[in-house]
Amino acid sequence: MTISKTCYRLVVTGRLSETVTQLIDVRFGATASIGGSGTESTIDLTADQPALRALLTMLWDFGHDLVAIQVTPPPAALRSSPTKTNTHHDPV
């Protein structure tokens, strides 16, 4: 069974606390990056749906309000190379 990973961008109100930032780093490592301004924070996450749900639950538990969530294109490093088409045909 293959678990598909998707890239998500979450926008929450306010700044993330240092505790939340550290927890995201520990739980999601390089699959998550945090940015934003003083009024909103963004979290880019490349993960499967159970990991997304874990992040949403963590944000809920710490009292953050979710403004938006969207699926985004994967970073260039995660894009797979184009598949080659087999042009060889066996005789029938």
PDB file of N, CA and C in Angstrom:
ATOM      1  N   MET A   1       0.838  -1.171   0.000  1.00  0.00           N
ATOM      2  CA  MET A   1       0.000   0.000   0.000  1.00  0.00           C
ATOM      3  C   MET A   1       0.888   1.241   0.000  1.00  0.00           C
ATOM      4  N   THR A   2       0.633   2.150  -0.928  1.00  0.00           N
ATOM      5  CA  THR A   2       1.400   3.380  -1.023  1.00  0.00           C
ATOM      6  C   THR A   2       0.614   4.512  -0.375  1.00  0.00           C
ATOM      7  N   ILE A   3       1.278   5.244   0.491  1.00  0.00           N
ATOM      8  CA  ILE A   3       0.644   6.397   1.120  1.00  0.00           C
ATOM      9  C   ILE A   3       1.074   7.623   0.339  1.00  0.00           C
ATOM     10  N   SER A   4       0.094   8.341  -0.153  1.00  0.00           N
ATOM     11  CA  SER A   4       0.378   9.501  -0.971  1.00  0.00           C
ATOM     12  C   SER A   4       0.595  10.719  -0.088  1.00  0.00           C
ATOM     13  N   LYS A   5       1.613  11.483  -0.445  1.00  0.00           N
ATOM     14  CA  LYS A   5       1.903  12.712   0.290  1.00  0.00           C
ATOM     15  C   LYS A   5       1.492  13.887  -0.580  1.00  0.00           C
ATOM     16  N   THR A   6       0.912  14.870   0.057  1.00  0.00           N
ATOM     17  CA  THR A   6       0.409  16.054  -0.617  1.00  0.00           C
ATOM     18  C   THR A   6       1.015  17.270   0.069  1.00  0.00           C
ATOM     19  N   CYS A   7       1.124  18.361  -0.670  1.00  0.00           N
ATOM     20  CA  CYS A   7       1.629  19.608  -0.100  1.00  0.00           C
ATOM     21  C   CYS A   7       0.447  20.493   0.269  1.00  0.00           C
ATOM     22  N   TYR A   8       0.452  20.942   1.515  1.00  0.00           N
ATOM     23  CA  TYR A   8      -0.619  21.787   2.033  1.00  0.00           C
ATOM     24  C   TYR A   8      -0.038  23.105   2.520  1.00  0.00           C
ATOM     25  N   ARG A   9      -0.810  24.168   2.397  1.00  0.00           N
ATOM     26  CA  ARG A   9      -0.469  25.448   3.018  1.00  0.00           C
ATOM     27  C   ARG A   9      -1.603  25.794   3.974  1.00  0.00           C
ATOM     28  N   LEU A  10      -1.254  25.957   5.243  1.00  0.00           N
ATOM     29  CA  LEU A  10      -2.217  26.336   6.271  1.00  0.00           C
ATOM     30  C   LEU A  10      -1.934  27.764   6.685  1.00  0.00           C
ATOM     31  N   VAL A  11      -2.977  28.545   6.855  1.00  0.00           N
ATOM     32  CA  VAL A  11      -2.847  29.921   7.334  1.00  0.00           C
ATOM     33  C   VAL A  11      -3.648  30.015   8.633  1.00  0.00           C
ATOM     34  N   VAL A  12      -2.982  30.488   9.683  1.00  0.00           N
ATOM     35  CA  VAL A  12      -3.634  30.657  10.985  1.00  0.00           C
ATOM     36  C   VAL A  12      -3.482  32.111  11.430  1.00  0.00           C
ATOM     37  N   THR A  13      -4.400  32.541  12.292  1.00  0.00           N
ATOM     38  CA  THR A  13      -4.322  33.914  12.792  1.00  0.00           C
ATOM     39  C   THR A  13      -3.195  34.031  13.813  1.00  0.00           C
ATOM     40  N   GLY A  14      -2.545  35.178  13.803  1.00  0.00           N
ATOM     41  CA  GLY A  14      -1.507  35.474  14.786  1.00  0.00           C
ATOM     42  C   GLY A  14      -0.210  34.722  14.556  1.00  0.00           C
ATOM     43  N   ARG A  15       0.710  34.976  15.456  1.00  0.00           N
ATOM     44  CA  ARG A  15       2.016  34.304  15.417  1.00  0.00           C
ATOM     45  C   ARG A  15       1.934  33.005  16.182  1.00  0.00           C
ATOM     46  N   LEU A  16       2.680  32.015  15.712  1.00  0.00           N
ATOM     47  CA  LEU A  16       2.763  30.745  16.430  1.00  0.00           C
ATOM     48  C   LEU A  16       3.699  30.922  17.622  1.00  0.00           C
ATOM     49  N   SER A  17       3.331  30.325  18.739  1.00  0.00           N
ATOM     50  CA  SER A  17       4.195  30.408  19.914  1.00  0.00           C
ATOM     51  C   SER A  17       5.460  29.592  19.670  1.00  0.00           C
ATOM     52  N   GLU A  18       6.463  29.859  20.464  1.00  0.00           N
ATOM     53  CA  GLU A  18       7.718  29.108  20.369  1.00  0.00           C
ATOM     54  C   GLU A  18       7.465  27.624  20.635  1.00  0.00           C
ATOM     55  N   THR A  19       6.559  27.319  21.550  1.00  0.00           N
ATOM     56  CA  THR A  19       6.233  25.925  21.864  1.00  0.00           C
ATOM     57  C   THR A  19       5.659  25.210  20.644  1.00  0.00           C
ATOM     58  N   VAL A  20       4.702  25.848  19.972  1.00  0.00           N
ATOM     59  CA  VAL A  20       4.098  25.242  18.780  1.00  0.00           C
ATOM     60  C   VAL A  20       5.138  25.093  17.676  1.00  0.00           C
ATOM     61  N   THR A  21       5.950  26.116  17.484  1.00  0.00           N
ATOM     62  CA  THR A  21       6.998  26.058  16.463  1.00  0.00           C
ATOM     63  C   THR A  21       7.946  24.888  16.730  1.00  0.00           C
ATOM     64  N   GLN A  22       8.354  24.709  17.972  1.00  0.00           N
ATOM     65  CA  GLN A  22       9.246  23.599  18.313  1.00  0.00           C
ATOM     66  C   GLN A  22       8.561  22.248  18.135  1.00  0.00           C
ATOM     67  N   LEU A  23       7.292  22.149  18.523  1.00  0.00           N
ATOM     68  CA  LEU A  23       6.560  20.894  18.350  1.00  0.00           C
ATOM     69  C   LEU A  23       6.424  20.527  16.874  1.00  0.00           C
ATOM     70  N   ILE A  24       6.143  21.508  16.028  1.00  0.00           N
ATOM     71  CA  ILE A  24       6.052  21.246  14.587  1.00  0.00           C
ATOM     72  C   ILE A  24       7.391  20.748  14.076  1.00  0.00           C
ATOM     73  N   ASP A  25       8.477  21.378  14.532  1.00  0.00           N
ATOM     74  CA  ASP A  25       9.809  20.965  14.100  1.00  0.00           C
ATOM     75  C   ASP A  25      10.111  19.529  14.536  1.00  0.00           C
ATOM     76  N   VAL A  26       9.772  19.199  15.776  1.00  0.00           N
ATOM     77  CA  VAL A  26      10.043  17.853  16.296  1.00  0.00           C
ATOM     78  C   VAL A  26       9.178  16.807  15.589  1.00  0.00           C
ATOM     79  N   ARG A  27       7.897  17.090  15.431  1.00  0.00           N
ATOM     80  CA  ARG A  27       6.976  16.095  14.871  1.00  0.00           C
ATOM     81  C   ARG A  27       7.054  15.957  13.366  1.00  0.00           C
ATOM     82  N   PHE A  28       7.334  17.061  12.651  1.00  0.00           N
ATOM     83  CA  PHE A  28       7.270  17.025  11.196  1.00  0.00           C
ATOM     84  C   PHE A  28       8.605  17.287  10.509  1.00  0.00           C
ATOM     85  N   GLY A  29       9.595  17.786  11.228  1.00  0.00           N
ATOM     86  CA  GLY A  29      10.936  17.990  10.687  1.00  0.00           C
ATOM     87  C   GLY A  29      10.942  18.790   9.403  1.00  0.00           C
ATOM     88  N   ALA A  30      11.691  18.278   8.434  1.00  0.00           N
ATOM     89  CA  ALA A  30      11.885  18.980   7.167  1.00  0.00           C
ATOM     90  C   ALA A  30      10.636  18.995   6.289  1.00  0.00           C
ATOM     91  N   THR A  31       9.600  18.244   6.659  1.00  0.00           N
ATOM     92  CA  THR A  31       8.383  18.238   5.843  1.00  0.00           C
ATOM     93  C   THR A  31       7.506  19.453   6.105  1.00  0.00           C
ATOM     94  N   ALA A  32       7.886  20.284   7.085  1.00  0.00           N
ATOM     95  CA  ALA A  32       7.101  21.473   7.417  1.00  0.00           C
ATOM     96  C   ALA A  32       7.997  22.702   7.468  1.00  0.00           C
ATOM     97  N   SER A  33       7.465  23.820   6.982  1.00  0.00           N
ATOM     98  CA  SER A  33       8.178  25.094   7.130  1.00  0.00           C
ATOM     99  C   SER A  33       7.169  26.148   7.565  1.00  0.00           C
ATOM    100  N   ILE A  34       7.638  27.073   8.386  1.00  0.00           N
ATOM    101  CA  ILE A  34       6.773  28.076   8.996  1.00  0.00           C
ATOM    102  C   ILE A  34       7.209  29.461   8.547  1.00  0.00           C
ATOM    103  N   GLY A  35       6.235  30.296   8.235  1.00  0.00           N
ATOM    104  CA  GLY A  35       6.515  31.671   7.845  1.00  0.00           C
ATOM    105  C   GLY A  35       5.350  32.553   8.236  1.00  0.00           C
ATOM    106  N   GLY A  36       5.307  33.744   7.673  1.00  0.00           N
ATOM    107  CA  GLY A  36       4.169  34.609   7.903  1.00  0.00           C
ATOM    108  C   GLY A  36       4.539  35.983   8.400  1.00  0.00           C
ATOM    109  N   SER A  37       3.484  36.763   8.621  1.00  0.00           N
ATOM    110  CA  SER A  37       3.652  38.134   9.112  1.00  0.00           C
ATOM    111  C   SER A  37       3.185  38.190  10.559  1.00  0.00           C
ATOM    112  N   GLY A  38       3.064  39.367  11.093  1.00  0.00           N
ATOM    113  CA  GLY A  38       2.624  39.511  12.480  1.00  0.00           C
ATOM    114  C   GLY A  38       1.164  39.156  12.689  1.00  0.00           C
ATOM    115  N   THR A  39       0.340  39.271  11.643  1.00  0.00           N
ATOM    116  CA  THR A  39      -1.094  39.019  11.799  1.00  0.00           C
ATOM    117  C   THR A  39      -1.495  37.598  11.423  1.00  0.00           C
ATOM    118  N   GLU A  40      -0.684  36.930  10.619  1.00  0.00           N
ATOM    119  CA  GLU A  40      -0.967  35.551  10.202  1.00  0.00           C
ATOM    120  C   GLU A  40       0.321  34.751  10.136  1.00  0.00           C
ATOM    121  N   SER A  41       0.188  33.454  10.342  1.00  0.00           N
ATOM    122  CA  SER A  41       1.317  32.534  10.185  1.00  0.00           C
ATOM    123  C   SER A  41       0.949  31.524   9.111  1.00  0.00           C
ATOM    124  N   THR A  42       1.938  31.121   8.338  1.00  0.00           N
ATOM    125  CA  THR A  42       1.715  30.084   7.341  1.00  0.00           C
ATOM    126  C   THR A  42       2.553  28.869   7.695  1.00  0.00           C
ATOM    127  N   ILE A  43       1.989  27.717   7.419  1.00  0.00           N
ATOM    128  CA  ILE A  43       2.701  26.460   7.613  1.00  0.00           C
ATOM    129  C   ILE A  43       2.575  25.684   6.315  1.00  0.00           C
ATOM    130  N   ASP A  44       3.702  25.393   5.689  1.00  0.00           N
ATOM    131  CA  ASP A  44       3.716  24.551   4.499  1.00  0.00           C
ATOM    132  C   ASP A  44       4.104  23.160   4.955  1.00  0.00           C
ATOM    133  N   LEU A  45       3.280  22.172   4.591  1.00  0.00           N
ATOM    134  CA  LEU A  45       3.465  20.807   5.061  1.00  0.00           C
ATOM    135  C   LEU A  45       3.347  19.850   3.892  1.00  0.00           C
ATOM    136  N   THR A  46       4.309  18.960   3.761  1.00  0.00           N
ATOM    137  CA  THR A  46       4.240  17.884   2.785  1.00  0.00           C
ATOM    138  C   THR A  46       4.042  16.605   3.572  1.00  0.00           C
ATOM    139  N   ALA A  47       2.834  16.041   3.485  1.00  0.00           N
ATOM    140  CA  ALA A  47       2.507  14.904   4.342  1.00  0.00           C
ATOM    141  C   ALA A  47       1.258  14.188   3.841  1.00  0.00           C
ATOM    142  N   ASP A  48       0.977  13.066   4.471  1.00  0.00           N
ATOM    143  CA  ASP A  48      -0.265  12.358   4.184  1.00  0.00           C
ATOM    144  C   ASP A  48      -1.385  12.942   5.048  1.00  0.00           C
ATOM    145  N   GLN A  49      -2.615  12.472   4.833  1.00  0.00           N
ATOM    146  CA  GLN A  49      -3.744  13.045   5.555  1.00  0.00           C
ATOM    147  C   GLN A  49      -3.706  12.813   7.067  1.00  0.00           C
ATOM    148  N   PRO A  50      -3.241  11.658   7.556  1.00  0.00           N
ATOM    149  CA  PRO A  50      -3.141  11.522   9.013  1.00  0.00           C
ATOM    150  C   PRO A  50      -2.198  12.559   9.649  1.00  0.00           C
ATOM    151  N   ALA A  51      -1.098  12.877   8.978  1.00  0.00           N
ATOM    152  CA  ALA A  51      -0.178  13.891   9.506  1.00  0.00           C
ATOM    153  C   ALA A  51      -0.826  15.273   9.463  1.00  0.00           C
ATOM    154  N   LEU A  52      -1.568  15.561   8.393  1.00  0.00           N
ATOM    155  CA  LEU A  52      -2.290  16.833   8.318  1.00  0.00           C
ATOM    156  C   LEU A  52      -3.276  16.937   9.474  1.00  0.00           C
ATOM    157  N   ARG A  53      -3.992  15.868   9.729  1.00  0.00           N
ATOM    158  CA  ARG A  53      -4.959  15.880  10.836  1.00  0.00           C
ATOM    159  C   ARG A  53      -4.246  16.099  12.176  1.00  0.00           C
ATOM    160  N   ALA A  54      -3.086  15.485  12.361  1.00  0.00           N
ATOM    161  CA  ALA A  54      -2.323  15.680  13.599  1.00  0.00           C
ATOM    162  C   ALA A  54      -1.929  17.143  13.764  1.00  0.00           C
ATOM    163  N   LEU A  55      -1.507  17.785  12.675  1.00  0.00           N
ATOM    164  CA  LEU A  55      -1.142  19.197  12.748  1.00  0.00           C
ATOM    165  C   LEU A  55      -2.361  20.061  13.055  1.00  0.00           C
ATOM    166  N   LEU A  56      -3.479  19.779  12.403  1.00  0.00           N
ATOM    167  CA  LEU A  56      -4.699  20.540  12.667  1.00  0.00           C
ATOM    168  C   LEU A  56      -5.138  20.399  14.127  1.00  0.00           C
ATOM    169  N   THR A  57      -5.031  19.185  14.650  1.00  0.00           N
ATOM    170  CA  THR A  57      -5.389  18.948  16.055  1.00  0.00           C
ATOM    171  C   THR A  57      -4.471  19.726  16.988  1.00  0.00           C
ATOM    172  N   MET A  58      -3.167  19.722  16.682  1.00  0.00           N
ATOM    173  CA  MET A  58      -2.217  20.467  17.512  1.00  0.00           C
ATOM    174  C   MET A  58      -2.552  21.962  17.497  1.00  0.00           C
ATOM    175  N   LEU A  59      -2.837  22.507  16.326  1.00  0.00           N
ATOM    176  CA  LEU A  59      -3.183  23.925  16.241  1.00  0.00           C
ATOM    177  C   LEU A  59      -4.463  24.218  17.027  1.00  0.00           C
ATOM    178  N   TRP A  60      -5.431  23.325  16.929  1.00  0.00           N
ATOM    179  CA  TRP A  60      -6.690  23.466  17.688  1.00  0.00           C
ATOM    180  C   TRP A  60      -6.404  23.449  19.197  1.00  0.00           C
ATOM    181  N   ASP A  61      -5.592  22.467  19.624  1.00  0.00           N
ATOM    182  CA  ASP A  61      -5.289  22.322  21.050  1.00  0.00           C
ATOM    183  C   ASP A  61      -4.598  23.562  21.627  1.00  0.00           C
ATOM    184  N   PHE A  62      -3.825  24.277  20.803  1.00  0.00           N
ATOM    185  CA  PHE A  62      -3.127  25.469  21.272  1.00  0.00           C
ATOM    186  C   PHE A  62      -3.917  26.746  21.008  1.00  0.00           C
ATOM    187  N   GLY A  63      -5.162  26.596  20.538  1.00  0.00           N
ATOM    188  CA  GLY A  63      -6.046  27.747  20.400  1.00  0.00           C
ATOM    189  C   GLY A  63      -5.855  28.598  19.162  1.00  0.00           C
ATOM    190  N   HIS A  64      -5.225  28.060  18.120  1.00  0.00           N
ATOM    191  CA  HIS A  64      -5.054  28.835  16.890  1.00  0.00           C
ATOM    192  C   HIS A  64      -6.274  28.694  15.996  1.00  0.00           C
ATOM    193  N   ASP A  65      -6.661  29.792  15.357  1.00  0.00           N
ATOM    194  CA  ASP A  65      -7.783  29.789  14.430  1.00  0.00           C
ATOM    195  C   ASP A  65      -7.261  29.591  13.012  1.00  0.00           C
ATOM    196  N   LEU A  66      -7.779  28.587  12.341  1.00  0.00           N
ATOM    197  CA  LEU A  66      -7.404  28.312  10.964  1.00  0.00           C
ATOM    198  C   LEU A  66      -8.151  29.266  10.047  1.00  0.00           C
ATOM    199  N   VAL A  67      -7.418  29.998   9.218  1.00  0.00           N
ATOM    200  CA  VAL A  67      -8.007  30.934   8.268  1.00  0.00           C
ATOM    201  C   VAL A  67      -8.228  30.241   6.928  1.00  0.00           C
ATOM    202  N   ALA A  68      -7.237  29.453   6.498  1.00  0.00           N
ATOM    203  CA  ALA A  68      -7.327  28.802   5.190  1.00  0.00           C
ATOM    204  C   ALA A  68      -6.416  27.583   5.155  1.00  0.00           C
ATOM    205  N   ILE A  69      -6.812  26.654   4.300  1.00  0.00           N
ATOM    206  CA  ILE A  69      -5.956  25.512   3.995  1.00  0.00           C
ATOM    207  C   ILE A  69      -6.125  25.233   2.512  1.00  0.00           C
ATOM    208  N   GLN A  70      -5.011  25.009   1.844  1.00  0.00           N
ATOM    209  CA  GLN A  70      -5.093  24.727   0.415  1.00  0.00           C
ATOM    210  C   GLN A  70      -4.026  23.732   0.021  1.00  0.00           C
ATOM    211  N   VAL A  71      -4.302  23.003  -1.039  1.00  0.00           N
ATOM    212  CA  VAL A  71      -3.316  22.095  -1.609  1.00  0.00           C
ATOM    213  C   VAL A  71      -2.452  22.922  -2.543  1.00  0.00           C
ATOM    214  N   THR A  72      -1.137  22.759  -2.434  1.00  0.00           N
ATOM    215  CA  THR A  72      -0.204  23.526  -3.248  1.00  0.00           C
ATOM    216  C   THR A  72       0.656  22.582  -4.075  1.00  0.00           C
ATOM    217  N   PRO A  73       1.264  23.075  -5.144  1.00  0.00           N
ATOM    218  CA  PRO A  73       2.167  22.219  -5.921  1.00  0.00           C
ATOM    219  C   PRO A  73       3.353  21.790  -5.061  1.00  0.00           C
ATOM    220  N   PRO A  74       3.861  20.571  -5.298  1.00  0.00           N
ATOM    221  CA  PRO A  74       5.009  20.116  -4.510  1.00  0.00           C
ATOM    222  C   PRO A  74       6.261  20.915  -4.844  1.00  0.00           C
ATOM    223  N   PRO A  75       7.167  21.044  -3.867  1.00  0.00           N
ATOM    224  CA  PRO A  75       8.449  21.687  -4.154  1.00  0.00           C
ATOM    225  C   PRO A  75       9.174  20.926  -5.260  1.00  0.00           C
ATOM    226  N   ALA A  76      10.043  21.604  -5.974  1.00  0.00           N
ATOM    227  CA  ALA A  76      10.743  20.994  -7.109  1.00  0.00           C
ATOM    228  C   ALA A  76      11.466  19.712  -6.714  1.00  0.00           C
ATOM    229  N   ALA A  77      12.009  19.647  -5.518  1.00  0.00           N
ATOM    230  CA  ALA A  77      12.762  18.467  -5.081  1.00  0.00           C
ATOM    231  C   ALA A  77      11.871  17.240  -4.943  1.00  0.00           C
ATOM    232  N   LEU A  78      10.560  17.438  -4.753  1.00  0.00           N
ATOM    233  CA  LEU A  78       9.663  16.310  -4.565  1.00  0.00           C
ATOM    234  C   LEU A  78       8.969  15.877  -5.848  1.00  0.00           C
ATOM    235  N   ARG A  79       9.056  16.697  -6.893  1.00  0.00           N
ATOM    236  CA  ARG A  79       8.413  16.328  -8.150  1.00  0.00           C
ATOM    237  C   ARG A  79       9.151  15.163  -8.766  1.00  0.00           C
ATOM    238  N   SER A  80       8.412  14.196  -9.234  1.00  0.00           N
ATOM    239  CA  SER A  80       9.051  13.038  -9.867  1.00  0.00           C
ATOM    240  C   SER A  80       9.395  13.386 -11.303  1.00  0.00           C
ATOM    241  N   SER A  81      10.406  12.720 -11.810  1.00  0.00           N
ATOM    242  CA  SER A  81      10.783  12.939 -13.192  1.00  0.00           C
ATOM    243  C   SER A  81       9.716  12.326 -14.088  1.00  0.00           C
ATOM    244  N   PRO A  82       9.558  12.856 -15.286  1.00  0.00           N
ATOM    245  CA  PRO A  82       8.529  12.325 -16.178  1.00  0.00           C
ATOM    246  C   PRO A  82       8.783  10.851 -16.470  1.00  0.00           C
ATOM    247  N   THR A  83       7.725  10.101 -16.545  1.00  0.00           N
ATOM    248  CA  THR A  83       7.870   8.678 -16.831  1.00  0.00           C
ATOM    249  C   THR A  83       8.073   8.478 -18.320  1.00  0.00           C
ATOM    250  N   LYS A  84       8.882   7.500 -18.629  1.00  0.00           N
ATOM    251  CA  LYS A  84       9.144   7.193 -20.029  1.00  0.00           C
ATOM    252  C   LYS A  84       8.052   6.265 -20.543  1.00  0.00           C
ATOM    253  N   THR A  85       7.657   6.492 -21.758  1.00  0.00           N
ATOM    254  CA  THR A  85       6.641   5.658 -22.365  1.00  0.00           C
ATOM    255  C   THR A  85       7.315   4.507 -23.086  1.00  0.00           C
ATOM    256  N   ASN A  86       6.810   3.330 -22.873  1.00  0.00           N
ATOM    257  CA  ASN A  86       7.347   2.159 -23.540  1.00  0.00           C
ATOM    258  C   ASN A  86       6.826   2.138 -24.969  1.00  0.00           C
ATOM    259  N   THR A  87       7.735   2.260 -25.937  1.00  0.00           N
ATOM    260  CA  THR A  87       7.325   2.280 -27.330  1.00  0.00           C
ATOM    261  C   THR A  87       7.479   0.916 -27.980  1.00  0.00           C
ATOM    262  N   HIS A  88       7.939  -0.054 -27.228  1.00  0.00           N
ATOM    263  CA  HIS A  88       8.103  -1.405 -27.761  1.00  0.00           C
ATOM    264  C   HIS A  88       6.764  -2.129 -27.720  1.00  0.00           C
ATOM    265  N   HIS A  89       6.368  -2.677 -28.837  1.00  0.00           N
ATOM    266  CA  HIS A  89       5.119  -3.413 -28.910  1.00  0.00           C
ATOM    267  C   HIS A  89       5.412  -4.851 -29.268  1.00  0.00           C
ATOM    268  N   ASP A  90       4.883  -5.763 -28.490  1.00  0.00           N
ATOM    269  CA  ASP A  90       5.049  -7.183 -28.796  1.00  0.00           C
ATOM    270  C   ASP A  90       4.122  -7.562 -29.931  1.00  0.00           C
ATOM    271  N   PRO A  91       4.614  -8.413 -30.864  1.00  0.00           N
ATOM    272  CA  PRO A  91       3.728  -8.851 -31.957  1.00  0.00           C
ATOM    273  C   PRO A  91       2.584  -9.682 -31.391  1.00  0.00           C
ATOM    274  N   VAL A  92       1.463  -9.572 -32.009  1.00  0.00           N
ATOM    275  CA  VAL A  92       0.290 -10.305 -31.547  1.00  0.00           C
ATOM    276  C   VAL A  92       0.167 -11.621 -32.252  1.00  0.00           C
TER     277      VAL A  92
END
